[in-house]
mmCIF file of C-alpha atoms in Angstrom:
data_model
loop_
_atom_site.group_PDB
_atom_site.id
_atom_site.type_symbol
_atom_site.label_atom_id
_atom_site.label_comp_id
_atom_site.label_asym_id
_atom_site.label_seq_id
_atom_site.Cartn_x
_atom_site.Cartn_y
_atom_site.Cartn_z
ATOM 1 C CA UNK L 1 8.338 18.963 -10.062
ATOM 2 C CA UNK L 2 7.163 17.313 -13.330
ATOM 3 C CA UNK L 3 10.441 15.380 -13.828
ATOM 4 C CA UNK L 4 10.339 14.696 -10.445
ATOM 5 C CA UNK L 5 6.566 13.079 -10.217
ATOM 6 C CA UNK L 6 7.994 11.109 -13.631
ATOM 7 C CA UNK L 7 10.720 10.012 -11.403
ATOM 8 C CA UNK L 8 8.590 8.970 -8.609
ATOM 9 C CA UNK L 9 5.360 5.898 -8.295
ATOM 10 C CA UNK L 10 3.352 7.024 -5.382
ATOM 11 C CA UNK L 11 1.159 4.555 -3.812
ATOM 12 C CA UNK L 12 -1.270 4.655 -1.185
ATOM 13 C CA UNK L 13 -1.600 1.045 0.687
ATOM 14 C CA UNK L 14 -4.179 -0.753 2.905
ATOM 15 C CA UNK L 15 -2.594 -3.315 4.440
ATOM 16 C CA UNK L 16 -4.797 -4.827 6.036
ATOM 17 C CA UNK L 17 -5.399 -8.443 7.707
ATOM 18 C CA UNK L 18 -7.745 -9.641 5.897
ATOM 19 C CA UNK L 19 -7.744 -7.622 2.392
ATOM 20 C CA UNK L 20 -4.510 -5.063 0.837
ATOM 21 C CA UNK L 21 -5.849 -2.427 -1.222
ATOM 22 C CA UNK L 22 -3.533 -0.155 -3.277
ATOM 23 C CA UNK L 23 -4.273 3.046 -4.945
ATOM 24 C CA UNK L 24 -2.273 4.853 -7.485
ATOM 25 C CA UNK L 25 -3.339 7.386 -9.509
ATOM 26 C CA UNK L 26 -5.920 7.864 -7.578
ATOM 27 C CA UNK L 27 -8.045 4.752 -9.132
ATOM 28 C CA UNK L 28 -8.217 1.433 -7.009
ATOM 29 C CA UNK L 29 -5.385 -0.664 -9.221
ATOM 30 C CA UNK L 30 -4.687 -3.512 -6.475
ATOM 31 C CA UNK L 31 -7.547 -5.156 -4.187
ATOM 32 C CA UNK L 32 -7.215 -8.746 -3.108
ATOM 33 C CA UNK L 33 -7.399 -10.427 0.236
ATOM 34 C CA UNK L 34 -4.001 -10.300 2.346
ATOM 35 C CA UNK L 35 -2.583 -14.378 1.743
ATOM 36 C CA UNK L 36 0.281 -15.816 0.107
ATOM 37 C CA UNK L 37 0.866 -19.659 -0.843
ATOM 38 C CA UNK L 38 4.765 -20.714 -0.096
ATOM 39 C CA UNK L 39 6.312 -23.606 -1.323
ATOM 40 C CA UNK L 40 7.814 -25.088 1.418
ATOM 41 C CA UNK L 41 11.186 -26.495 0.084
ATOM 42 C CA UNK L 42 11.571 -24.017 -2.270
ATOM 43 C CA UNK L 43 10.358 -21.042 -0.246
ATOM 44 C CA UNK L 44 9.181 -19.456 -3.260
ATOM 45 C CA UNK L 45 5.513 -17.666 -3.546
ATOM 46 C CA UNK L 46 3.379 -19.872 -5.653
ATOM 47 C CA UNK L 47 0.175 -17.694 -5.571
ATOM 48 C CA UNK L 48 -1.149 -14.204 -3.878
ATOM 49 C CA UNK L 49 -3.969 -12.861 -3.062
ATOM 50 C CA UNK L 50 -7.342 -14.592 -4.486
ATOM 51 C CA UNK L 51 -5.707 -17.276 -5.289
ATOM 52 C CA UNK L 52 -3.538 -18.247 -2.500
ATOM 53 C CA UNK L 53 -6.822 -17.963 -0.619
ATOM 54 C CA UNK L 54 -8.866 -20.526 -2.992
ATOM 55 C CA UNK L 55 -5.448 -22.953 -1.268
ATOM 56 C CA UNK L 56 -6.270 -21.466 2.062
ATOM 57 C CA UNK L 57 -7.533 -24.584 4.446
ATOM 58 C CA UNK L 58 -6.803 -27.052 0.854
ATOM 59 C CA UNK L 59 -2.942 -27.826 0.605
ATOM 60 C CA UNK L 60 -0.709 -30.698 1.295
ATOM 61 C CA UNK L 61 2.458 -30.427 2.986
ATOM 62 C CA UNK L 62 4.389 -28.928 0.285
ATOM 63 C CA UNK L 63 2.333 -25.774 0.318
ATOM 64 C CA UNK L 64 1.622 -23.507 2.988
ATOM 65 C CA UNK L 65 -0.932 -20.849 3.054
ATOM 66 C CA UNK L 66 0.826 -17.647 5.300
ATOM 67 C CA UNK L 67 -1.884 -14.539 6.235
ATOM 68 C CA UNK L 68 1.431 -12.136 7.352
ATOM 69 C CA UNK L 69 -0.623 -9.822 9.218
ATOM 70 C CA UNK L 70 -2.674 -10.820 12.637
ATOM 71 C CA UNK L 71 -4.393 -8.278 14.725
ATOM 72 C CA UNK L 72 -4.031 -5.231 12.498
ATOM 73 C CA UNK L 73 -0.110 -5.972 12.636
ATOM 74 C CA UNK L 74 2.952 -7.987 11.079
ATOM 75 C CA UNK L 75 2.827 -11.465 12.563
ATOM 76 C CA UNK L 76 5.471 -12.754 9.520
ATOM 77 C CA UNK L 77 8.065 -10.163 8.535
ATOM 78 C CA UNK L 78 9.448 -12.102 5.555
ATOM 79 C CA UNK L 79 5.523 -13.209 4.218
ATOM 80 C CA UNK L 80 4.549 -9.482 4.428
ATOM 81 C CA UNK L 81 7.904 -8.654 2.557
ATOM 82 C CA UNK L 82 7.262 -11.185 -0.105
ATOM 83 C CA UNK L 83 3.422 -9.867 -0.535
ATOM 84 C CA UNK L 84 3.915 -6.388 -0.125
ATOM 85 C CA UNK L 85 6.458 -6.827 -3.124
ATOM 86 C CA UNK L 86 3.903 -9.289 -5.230
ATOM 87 C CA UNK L 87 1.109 -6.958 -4.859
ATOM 88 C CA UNK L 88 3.353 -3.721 -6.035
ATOM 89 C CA UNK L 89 3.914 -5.626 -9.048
ATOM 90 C CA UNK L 90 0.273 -5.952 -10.184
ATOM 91 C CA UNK L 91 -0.200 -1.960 -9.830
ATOM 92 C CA UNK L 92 1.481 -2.398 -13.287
ATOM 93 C CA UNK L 93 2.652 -5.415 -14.684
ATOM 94 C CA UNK L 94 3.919 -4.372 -17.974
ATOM 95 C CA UNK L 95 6.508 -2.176 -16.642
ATOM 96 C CA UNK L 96 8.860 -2.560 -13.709
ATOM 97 C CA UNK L 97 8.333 -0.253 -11.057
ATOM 98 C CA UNK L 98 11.537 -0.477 -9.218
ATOM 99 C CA UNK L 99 13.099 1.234 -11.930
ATOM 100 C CA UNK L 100 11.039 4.394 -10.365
ATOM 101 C CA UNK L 101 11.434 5.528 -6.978
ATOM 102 C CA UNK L 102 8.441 4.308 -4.380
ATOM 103 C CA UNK L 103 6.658 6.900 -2.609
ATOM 104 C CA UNK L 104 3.939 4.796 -0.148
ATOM 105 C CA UNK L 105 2.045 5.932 2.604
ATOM 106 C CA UNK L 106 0.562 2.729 4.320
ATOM 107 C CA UNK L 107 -2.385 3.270 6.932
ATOM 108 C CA UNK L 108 -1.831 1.132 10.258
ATOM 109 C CA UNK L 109 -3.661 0.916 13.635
ATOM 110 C CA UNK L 110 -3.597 3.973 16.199
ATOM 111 C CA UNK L 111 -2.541 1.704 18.941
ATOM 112 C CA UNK L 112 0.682 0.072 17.527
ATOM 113 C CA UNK L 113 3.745 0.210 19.089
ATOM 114 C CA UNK L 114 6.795 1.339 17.886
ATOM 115 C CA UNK L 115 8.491 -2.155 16.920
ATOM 116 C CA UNK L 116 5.313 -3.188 14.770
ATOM 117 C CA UNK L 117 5.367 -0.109 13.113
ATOM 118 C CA UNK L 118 8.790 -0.465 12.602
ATOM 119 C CA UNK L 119 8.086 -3.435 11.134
ATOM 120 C CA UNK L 120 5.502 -1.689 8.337
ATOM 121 C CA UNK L 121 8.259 0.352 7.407
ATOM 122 C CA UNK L 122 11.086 -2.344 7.022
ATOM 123 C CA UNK L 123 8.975 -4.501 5.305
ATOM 124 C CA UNK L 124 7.948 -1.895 2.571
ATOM 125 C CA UNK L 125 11.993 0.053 2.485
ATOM 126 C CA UNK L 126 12.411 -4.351 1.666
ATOM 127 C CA UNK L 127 9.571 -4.185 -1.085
ATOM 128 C CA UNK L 128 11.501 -1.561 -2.856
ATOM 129 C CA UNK L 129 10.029 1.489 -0.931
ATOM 130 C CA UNK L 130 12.096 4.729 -1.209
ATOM 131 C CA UNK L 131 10.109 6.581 1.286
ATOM 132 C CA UNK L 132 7.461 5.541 3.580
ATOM 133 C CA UNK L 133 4.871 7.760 5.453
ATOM 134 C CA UNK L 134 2.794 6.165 7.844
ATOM 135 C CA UNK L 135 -1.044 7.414 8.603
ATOM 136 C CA UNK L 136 -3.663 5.785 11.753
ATOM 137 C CA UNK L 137 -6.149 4.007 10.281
ATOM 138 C CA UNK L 138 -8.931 5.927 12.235
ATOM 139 C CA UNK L 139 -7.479 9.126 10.274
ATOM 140 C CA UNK L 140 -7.393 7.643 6.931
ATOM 141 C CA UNK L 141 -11.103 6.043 7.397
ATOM 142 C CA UNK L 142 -12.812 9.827 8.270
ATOM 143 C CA UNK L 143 -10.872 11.431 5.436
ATOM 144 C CA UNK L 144 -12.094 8.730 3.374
ATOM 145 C CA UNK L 145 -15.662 9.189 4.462
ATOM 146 C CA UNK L 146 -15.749 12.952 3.073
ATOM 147 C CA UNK L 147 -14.807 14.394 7.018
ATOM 148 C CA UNK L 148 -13.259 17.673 7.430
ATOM 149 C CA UNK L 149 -10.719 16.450 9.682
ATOM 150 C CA UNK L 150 -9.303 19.610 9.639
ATOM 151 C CA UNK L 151 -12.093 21.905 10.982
ATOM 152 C CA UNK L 152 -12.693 22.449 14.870
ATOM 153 C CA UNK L 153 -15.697 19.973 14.795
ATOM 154 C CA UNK L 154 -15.684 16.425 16.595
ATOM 155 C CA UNK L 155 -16.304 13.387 15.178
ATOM 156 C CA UNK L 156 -15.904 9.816 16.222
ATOM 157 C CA UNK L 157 -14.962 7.104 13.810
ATOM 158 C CA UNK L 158 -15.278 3.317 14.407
ATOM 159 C CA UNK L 159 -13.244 1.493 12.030
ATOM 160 C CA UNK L 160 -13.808 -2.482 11.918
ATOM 161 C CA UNK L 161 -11.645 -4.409 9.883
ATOM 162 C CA UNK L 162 -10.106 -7.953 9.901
ATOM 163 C CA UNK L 163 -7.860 -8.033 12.790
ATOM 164 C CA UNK L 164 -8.669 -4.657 14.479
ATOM 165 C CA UNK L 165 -11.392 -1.829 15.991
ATOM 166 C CA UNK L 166 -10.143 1.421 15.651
ATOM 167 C CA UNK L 167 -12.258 3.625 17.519
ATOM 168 C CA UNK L 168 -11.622 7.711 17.649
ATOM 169 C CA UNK L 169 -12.469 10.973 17.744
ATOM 170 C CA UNK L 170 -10.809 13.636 15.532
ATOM 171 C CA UNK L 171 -10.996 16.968 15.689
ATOM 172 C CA UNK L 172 -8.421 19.739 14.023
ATOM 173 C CA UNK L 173 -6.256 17.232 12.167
ATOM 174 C CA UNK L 174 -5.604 14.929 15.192
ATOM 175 C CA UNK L 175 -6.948 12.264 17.331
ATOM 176 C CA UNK L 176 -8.216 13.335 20.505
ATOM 177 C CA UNK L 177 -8.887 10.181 22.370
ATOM 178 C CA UNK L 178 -9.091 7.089 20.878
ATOM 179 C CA UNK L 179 -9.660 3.290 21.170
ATOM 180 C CA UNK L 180 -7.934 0.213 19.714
ATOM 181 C CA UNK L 181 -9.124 -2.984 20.123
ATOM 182 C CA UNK L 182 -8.255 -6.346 17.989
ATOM 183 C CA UNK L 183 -11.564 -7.509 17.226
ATOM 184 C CA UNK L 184 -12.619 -7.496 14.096
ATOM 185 C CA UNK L 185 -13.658 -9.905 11.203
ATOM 186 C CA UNK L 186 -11.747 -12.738 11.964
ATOM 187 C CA UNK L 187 -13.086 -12.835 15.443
ATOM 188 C CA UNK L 188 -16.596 -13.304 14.112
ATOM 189 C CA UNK L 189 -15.032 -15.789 11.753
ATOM 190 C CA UNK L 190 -13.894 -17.262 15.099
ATOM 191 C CA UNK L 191 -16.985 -17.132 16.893
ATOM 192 C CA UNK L 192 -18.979 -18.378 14.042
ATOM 193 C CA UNK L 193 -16.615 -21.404 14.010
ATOM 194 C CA UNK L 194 -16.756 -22.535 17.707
ATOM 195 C CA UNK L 195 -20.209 -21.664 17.623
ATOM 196 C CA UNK L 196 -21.047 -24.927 14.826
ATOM 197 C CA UNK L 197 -18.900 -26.854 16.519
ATOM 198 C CA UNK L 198 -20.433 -26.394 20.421
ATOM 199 C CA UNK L 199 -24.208 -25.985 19.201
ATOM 200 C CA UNK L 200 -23.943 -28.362 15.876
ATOM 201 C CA UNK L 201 -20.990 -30.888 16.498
ATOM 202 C CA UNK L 202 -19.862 -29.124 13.092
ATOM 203 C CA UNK L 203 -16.530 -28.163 11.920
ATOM 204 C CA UNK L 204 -16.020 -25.728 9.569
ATOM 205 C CA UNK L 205 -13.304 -24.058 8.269
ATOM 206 C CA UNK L 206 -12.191 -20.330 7.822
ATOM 207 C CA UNK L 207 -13.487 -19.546 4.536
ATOM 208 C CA UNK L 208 -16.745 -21.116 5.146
ATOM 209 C CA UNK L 209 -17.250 -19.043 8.558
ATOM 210 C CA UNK L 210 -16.310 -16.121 6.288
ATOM 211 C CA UNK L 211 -19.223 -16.882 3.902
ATOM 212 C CA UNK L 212 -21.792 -17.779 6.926
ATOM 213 C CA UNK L 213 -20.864 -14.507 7.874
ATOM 214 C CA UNK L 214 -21.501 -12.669 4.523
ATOM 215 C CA UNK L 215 -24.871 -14.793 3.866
ATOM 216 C CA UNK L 216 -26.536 -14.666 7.359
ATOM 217 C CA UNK L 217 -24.535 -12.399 9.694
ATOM 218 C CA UNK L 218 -26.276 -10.269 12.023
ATOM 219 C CA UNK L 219 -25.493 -8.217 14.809
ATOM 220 C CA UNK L 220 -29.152 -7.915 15.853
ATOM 221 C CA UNK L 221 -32.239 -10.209 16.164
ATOM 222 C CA UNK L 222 -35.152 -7.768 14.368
ATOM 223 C CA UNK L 223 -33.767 -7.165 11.306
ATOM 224 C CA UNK L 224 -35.784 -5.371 8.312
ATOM 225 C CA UNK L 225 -35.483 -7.901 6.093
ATOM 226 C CA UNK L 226 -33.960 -11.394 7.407
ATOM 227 C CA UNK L 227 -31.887 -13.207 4.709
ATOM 228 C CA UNK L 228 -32.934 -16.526 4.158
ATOM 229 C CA UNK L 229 -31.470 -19.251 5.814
ATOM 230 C CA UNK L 230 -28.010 -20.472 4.584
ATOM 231 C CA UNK L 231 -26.933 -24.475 3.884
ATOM 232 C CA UNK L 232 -23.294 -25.463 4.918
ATOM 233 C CA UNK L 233 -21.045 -27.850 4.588
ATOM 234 C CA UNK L 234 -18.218 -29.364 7.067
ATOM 235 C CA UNK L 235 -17.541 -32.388 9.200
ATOM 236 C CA UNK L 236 -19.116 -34.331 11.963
ATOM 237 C CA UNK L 237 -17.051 -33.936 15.312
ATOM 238 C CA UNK L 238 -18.292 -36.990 16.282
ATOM 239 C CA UNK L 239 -18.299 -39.312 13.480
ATOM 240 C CA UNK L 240 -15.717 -37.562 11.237
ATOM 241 C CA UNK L 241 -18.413 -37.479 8.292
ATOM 242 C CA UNK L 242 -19.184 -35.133 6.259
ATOM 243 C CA UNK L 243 -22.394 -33.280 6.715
ATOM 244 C CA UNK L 244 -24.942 -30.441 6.308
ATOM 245 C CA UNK L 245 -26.858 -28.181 8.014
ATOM 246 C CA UNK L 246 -28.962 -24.699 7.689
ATOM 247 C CA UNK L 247 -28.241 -22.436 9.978
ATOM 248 C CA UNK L 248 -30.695 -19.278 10.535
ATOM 249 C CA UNK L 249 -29.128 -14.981 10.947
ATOM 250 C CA UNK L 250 -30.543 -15.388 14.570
ATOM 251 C CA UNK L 251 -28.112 -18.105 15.422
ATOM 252 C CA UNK L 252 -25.333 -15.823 13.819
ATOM 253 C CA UNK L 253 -26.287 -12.577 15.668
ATOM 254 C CA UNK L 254 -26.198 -15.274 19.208
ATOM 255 C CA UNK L 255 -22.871 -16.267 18.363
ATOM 256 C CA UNK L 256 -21.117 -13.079 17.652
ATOM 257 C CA UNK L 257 -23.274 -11.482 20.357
ATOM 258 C CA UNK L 258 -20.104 -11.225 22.663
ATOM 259 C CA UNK L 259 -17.594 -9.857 20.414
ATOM 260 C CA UNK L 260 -19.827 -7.506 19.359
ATOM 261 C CA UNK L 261 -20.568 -6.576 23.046
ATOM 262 C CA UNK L 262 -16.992 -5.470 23.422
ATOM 263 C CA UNK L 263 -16.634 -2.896 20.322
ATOM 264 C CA UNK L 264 -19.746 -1.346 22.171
ATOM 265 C CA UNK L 265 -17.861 -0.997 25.213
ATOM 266 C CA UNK L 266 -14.941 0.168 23.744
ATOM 267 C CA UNK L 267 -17.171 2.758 21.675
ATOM 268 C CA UNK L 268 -18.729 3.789 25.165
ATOM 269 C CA UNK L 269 -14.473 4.095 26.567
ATOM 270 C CA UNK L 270 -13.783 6.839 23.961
ATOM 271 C CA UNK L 271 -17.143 8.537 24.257
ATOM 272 C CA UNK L 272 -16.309 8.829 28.002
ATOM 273 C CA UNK L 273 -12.693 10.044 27.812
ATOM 274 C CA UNK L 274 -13.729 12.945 24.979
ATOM 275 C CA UNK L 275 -13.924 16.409 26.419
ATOM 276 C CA UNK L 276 -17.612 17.806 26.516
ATOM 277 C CA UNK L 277 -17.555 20.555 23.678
ATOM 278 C CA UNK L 278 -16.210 17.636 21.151
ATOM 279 C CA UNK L 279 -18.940 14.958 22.856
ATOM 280 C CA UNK L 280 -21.477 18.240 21.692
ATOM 281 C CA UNK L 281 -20.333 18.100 18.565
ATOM 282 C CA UNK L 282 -20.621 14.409 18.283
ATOM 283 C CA UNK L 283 -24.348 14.269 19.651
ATOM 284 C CA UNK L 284 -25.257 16.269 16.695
ATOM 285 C CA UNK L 285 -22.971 14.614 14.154
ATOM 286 C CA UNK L 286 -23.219 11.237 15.565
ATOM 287 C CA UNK L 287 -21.027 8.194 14.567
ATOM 288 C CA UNK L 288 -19.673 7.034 11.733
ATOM 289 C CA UNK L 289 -19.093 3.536 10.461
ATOM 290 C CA UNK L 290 -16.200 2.199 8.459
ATOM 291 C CA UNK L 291 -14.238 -0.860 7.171
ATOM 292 C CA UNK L 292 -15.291 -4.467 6.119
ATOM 293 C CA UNK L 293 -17.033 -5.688 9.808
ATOM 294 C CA UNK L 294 -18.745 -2.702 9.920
ATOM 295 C CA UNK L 295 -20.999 -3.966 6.691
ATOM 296 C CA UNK L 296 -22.298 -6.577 9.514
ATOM 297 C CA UNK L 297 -26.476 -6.781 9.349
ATOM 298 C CA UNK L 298 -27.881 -4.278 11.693
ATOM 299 C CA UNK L 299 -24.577 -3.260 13.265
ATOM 300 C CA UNK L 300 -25.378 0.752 13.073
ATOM 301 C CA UNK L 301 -28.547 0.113 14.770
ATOM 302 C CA UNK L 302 -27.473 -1.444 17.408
ATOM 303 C CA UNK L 303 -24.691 0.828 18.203
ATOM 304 C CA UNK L 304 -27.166 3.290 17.747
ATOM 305 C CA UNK L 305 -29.652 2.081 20.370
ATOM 306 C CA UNK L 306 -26.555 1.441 22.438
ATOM 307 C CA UNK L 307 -24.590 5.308 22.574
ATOM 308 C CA UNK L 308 -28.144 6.851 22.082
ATOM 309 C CA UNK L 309 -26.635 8.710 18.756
ATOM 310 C CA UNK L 310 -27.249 8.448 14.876
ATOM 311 C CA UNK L 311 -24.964 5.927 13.651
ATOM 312 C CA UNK L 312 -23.871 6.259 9.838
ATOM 313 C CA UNK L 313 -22.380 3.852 7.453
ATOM 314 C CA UNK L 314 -19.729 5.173 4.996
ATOM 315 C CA UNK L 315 -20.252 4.476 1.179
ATOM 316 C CA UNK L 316 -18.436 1.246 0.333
ATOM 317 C CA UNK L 317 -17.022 1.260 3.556
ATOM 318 C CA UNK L 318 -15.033 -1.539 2.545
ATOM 319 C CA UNK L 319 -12.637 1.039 0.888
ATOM 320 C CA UNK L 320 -12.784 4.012 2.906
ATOM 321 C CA UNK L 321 -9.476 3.366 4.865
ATOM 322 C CA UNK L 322 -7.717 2.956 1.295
ATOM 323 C CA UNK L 323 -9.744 6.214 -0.269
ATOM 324 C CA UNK L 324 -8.895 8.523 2.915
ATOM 325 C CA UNK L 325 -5.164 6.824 2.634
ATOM 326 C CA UNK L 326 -4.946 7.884 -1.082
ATOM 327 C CA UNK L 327 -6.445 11.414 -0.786
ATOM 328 C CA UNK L 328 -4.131 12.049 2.022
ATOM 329 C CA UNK L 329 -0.977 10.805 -0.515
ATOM 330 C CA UNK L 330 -2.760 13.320 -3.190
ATOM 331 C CA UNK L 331 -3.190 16.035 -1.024
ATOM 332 C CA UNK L 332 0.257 15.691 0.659
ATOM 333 C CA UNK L 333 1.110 19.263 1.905
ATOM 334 C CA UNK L 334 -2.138 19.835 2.974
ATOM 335 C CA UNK L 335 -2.128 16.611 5.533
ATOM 336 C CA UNK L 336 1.220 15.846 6.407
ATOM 337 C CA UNK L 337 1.107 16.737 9.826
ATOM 338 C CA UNK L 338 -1.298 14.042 9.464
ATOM 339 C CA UNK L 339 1.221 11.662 8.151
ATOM 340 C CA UNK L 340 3.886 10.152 10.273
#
């Protein structure tokens, strides 16, 4: 076993749409947002990661910026190859890891199909992958939060991320009914975008939606303690100069309101398709919160006041997928029926 584990790199992966996370050891060695710069003549990878994303929405014609995963899947097979590879190589970049056999389990979403999840696994077997286990992010996000998955005992996860919603209920090591949607950050990103552009005659680009969204996002209208209003940047529709405006969290929470209104239906979907004893067990355990949208202003409450149950956010939910994904790598015999 000891020459073996010498033999072998394991790595735990969450590839997600808008950020990749990568665990070995079980310390956080890799997090940077999912984006690659390609020169196009070339085709070679100029930057990944931060700095491709500092290009995003900024290059010429020479330079594309590729994100190779939309919706919680792999929307460019050959990008996600080329990143997937990048990224292994900053785990440790004084020694070359494909001189050791790749163990990886990647998380994905619990509603892919079978050709996008082939697609996970090609693209890592093409990063240098020996073996690759696959685990639902739902899964990965409750063993992350500290959940028993194991025990007899429901509990409902809603995982938001960049592309995706993964809502579920768990109980004895498997999903009992469960809820996939692909709304997640970028859609606010979205909204937030057409939103400046209907009310304000603004446009604004990705990255600045992004940061409207971390300054003055809001799922509700009476939040504790409002942040202040936010100043940005971006051009006229009408006279194609630039301009600035402040915009206020209450125009934020009013233009996310309907995106937001469909993770709260799909929330209500799985509560209504779980069998009663696990719904008991959820009533008294309540709901639990995970992944980057979920760190939205007033989010829990409203779900809260929504279902009618306590709604808790995960520590650094940001990173629960990836923790759950690398305790389930560390604890292998004990969850692989969990792993695919």
């Amino acid at each position: 076993m000891g020459l073996f584990s010498f033999m072998t790199q394991e790595i735990a992966i969450d590839l997600g749409t808008a950020n990749t996370i990568i665990i070995s050891n079980d310390k956080v060695v890799v997090d940077e947002p999912s984006i690659i710069a390609m020169d196009q003549k070339s085709g070679k990878i100029i930057a990944i990661g931060k700095r491709a994303l500092q290009m995003h929405g900024k290059t010429h014609d020479n330079i594309k910026t590729i994100r190779p995963l939309q919706g919680g899947v792999i929307a460019d097979f050959r990008a996600a190859e080329h990143m997937i590879k990048e990224m292994i190589k900053l785990v440790n970049p004084n020694k070359s890891l494909f001189s050791k056999a790749l163990k990886m389990v990647i998380c994905i979403p619990s509603g892919i199909t079978e050709v996008e999840e082939r697609a996970v696994r090609d693209s890592a077997e093409q990063a240098g992958a020996r073996e690759v286990r696959l685990i639902h992010e739902p899964m990965a996000a409750a063993i992350g939060i500290g959940i028993n998955v194991l025990e007899p005992t429901g509990n409902m996860v809603v995982d938001i991320g960049g592309g995706t919603s993964e809502i579920a209920v768990i109980a004895l090591g498997g999903i009992v009914s469960n809820k996939s949607i692909r709304i997640g950050g970028d859609e606010f990103d979205r909204d937030i975008e057409d939103y400046m552009r209907k009310q304000h005659n603004l446009n604004i680009g990705e990255r600045t939606a992004e940061r409207v969204k971390v300054e003055v996002g809001s799922a509700i209208l009476d939040l504790d303690n409002p942040p202040e209003d936010y100043a940005i940047q971006g051009r006229d529709v009408l006279t194609g100069i630039p301009k600035e405006i402040t915009v206020n969290f209450a125009e934020v929470a009013h233009a996310l309101d309907k995106s937001i209104a469909k993770i709260e239906a799909a929330v209500l979907n799985a509560l209504e398709q779980t069998p009663p004893e696990l719904s008991a067990d959820i009533y008294r355990t309540g709901i639990y919160l995970a992944g980057g949208g979920a760190m939205l202003r007033g989010l829990d409450k409203r779900l809260s006041q929504k279902t009618k149950l306590p709604v808790r956010l995960a520590e650094d939910p940001l990173r629960a997928v990836a923790r759950g994904t690398g305790i389930a790598l560390r604890n292998f015999d004990e969850f692989v029926f969990l792993i695919k």
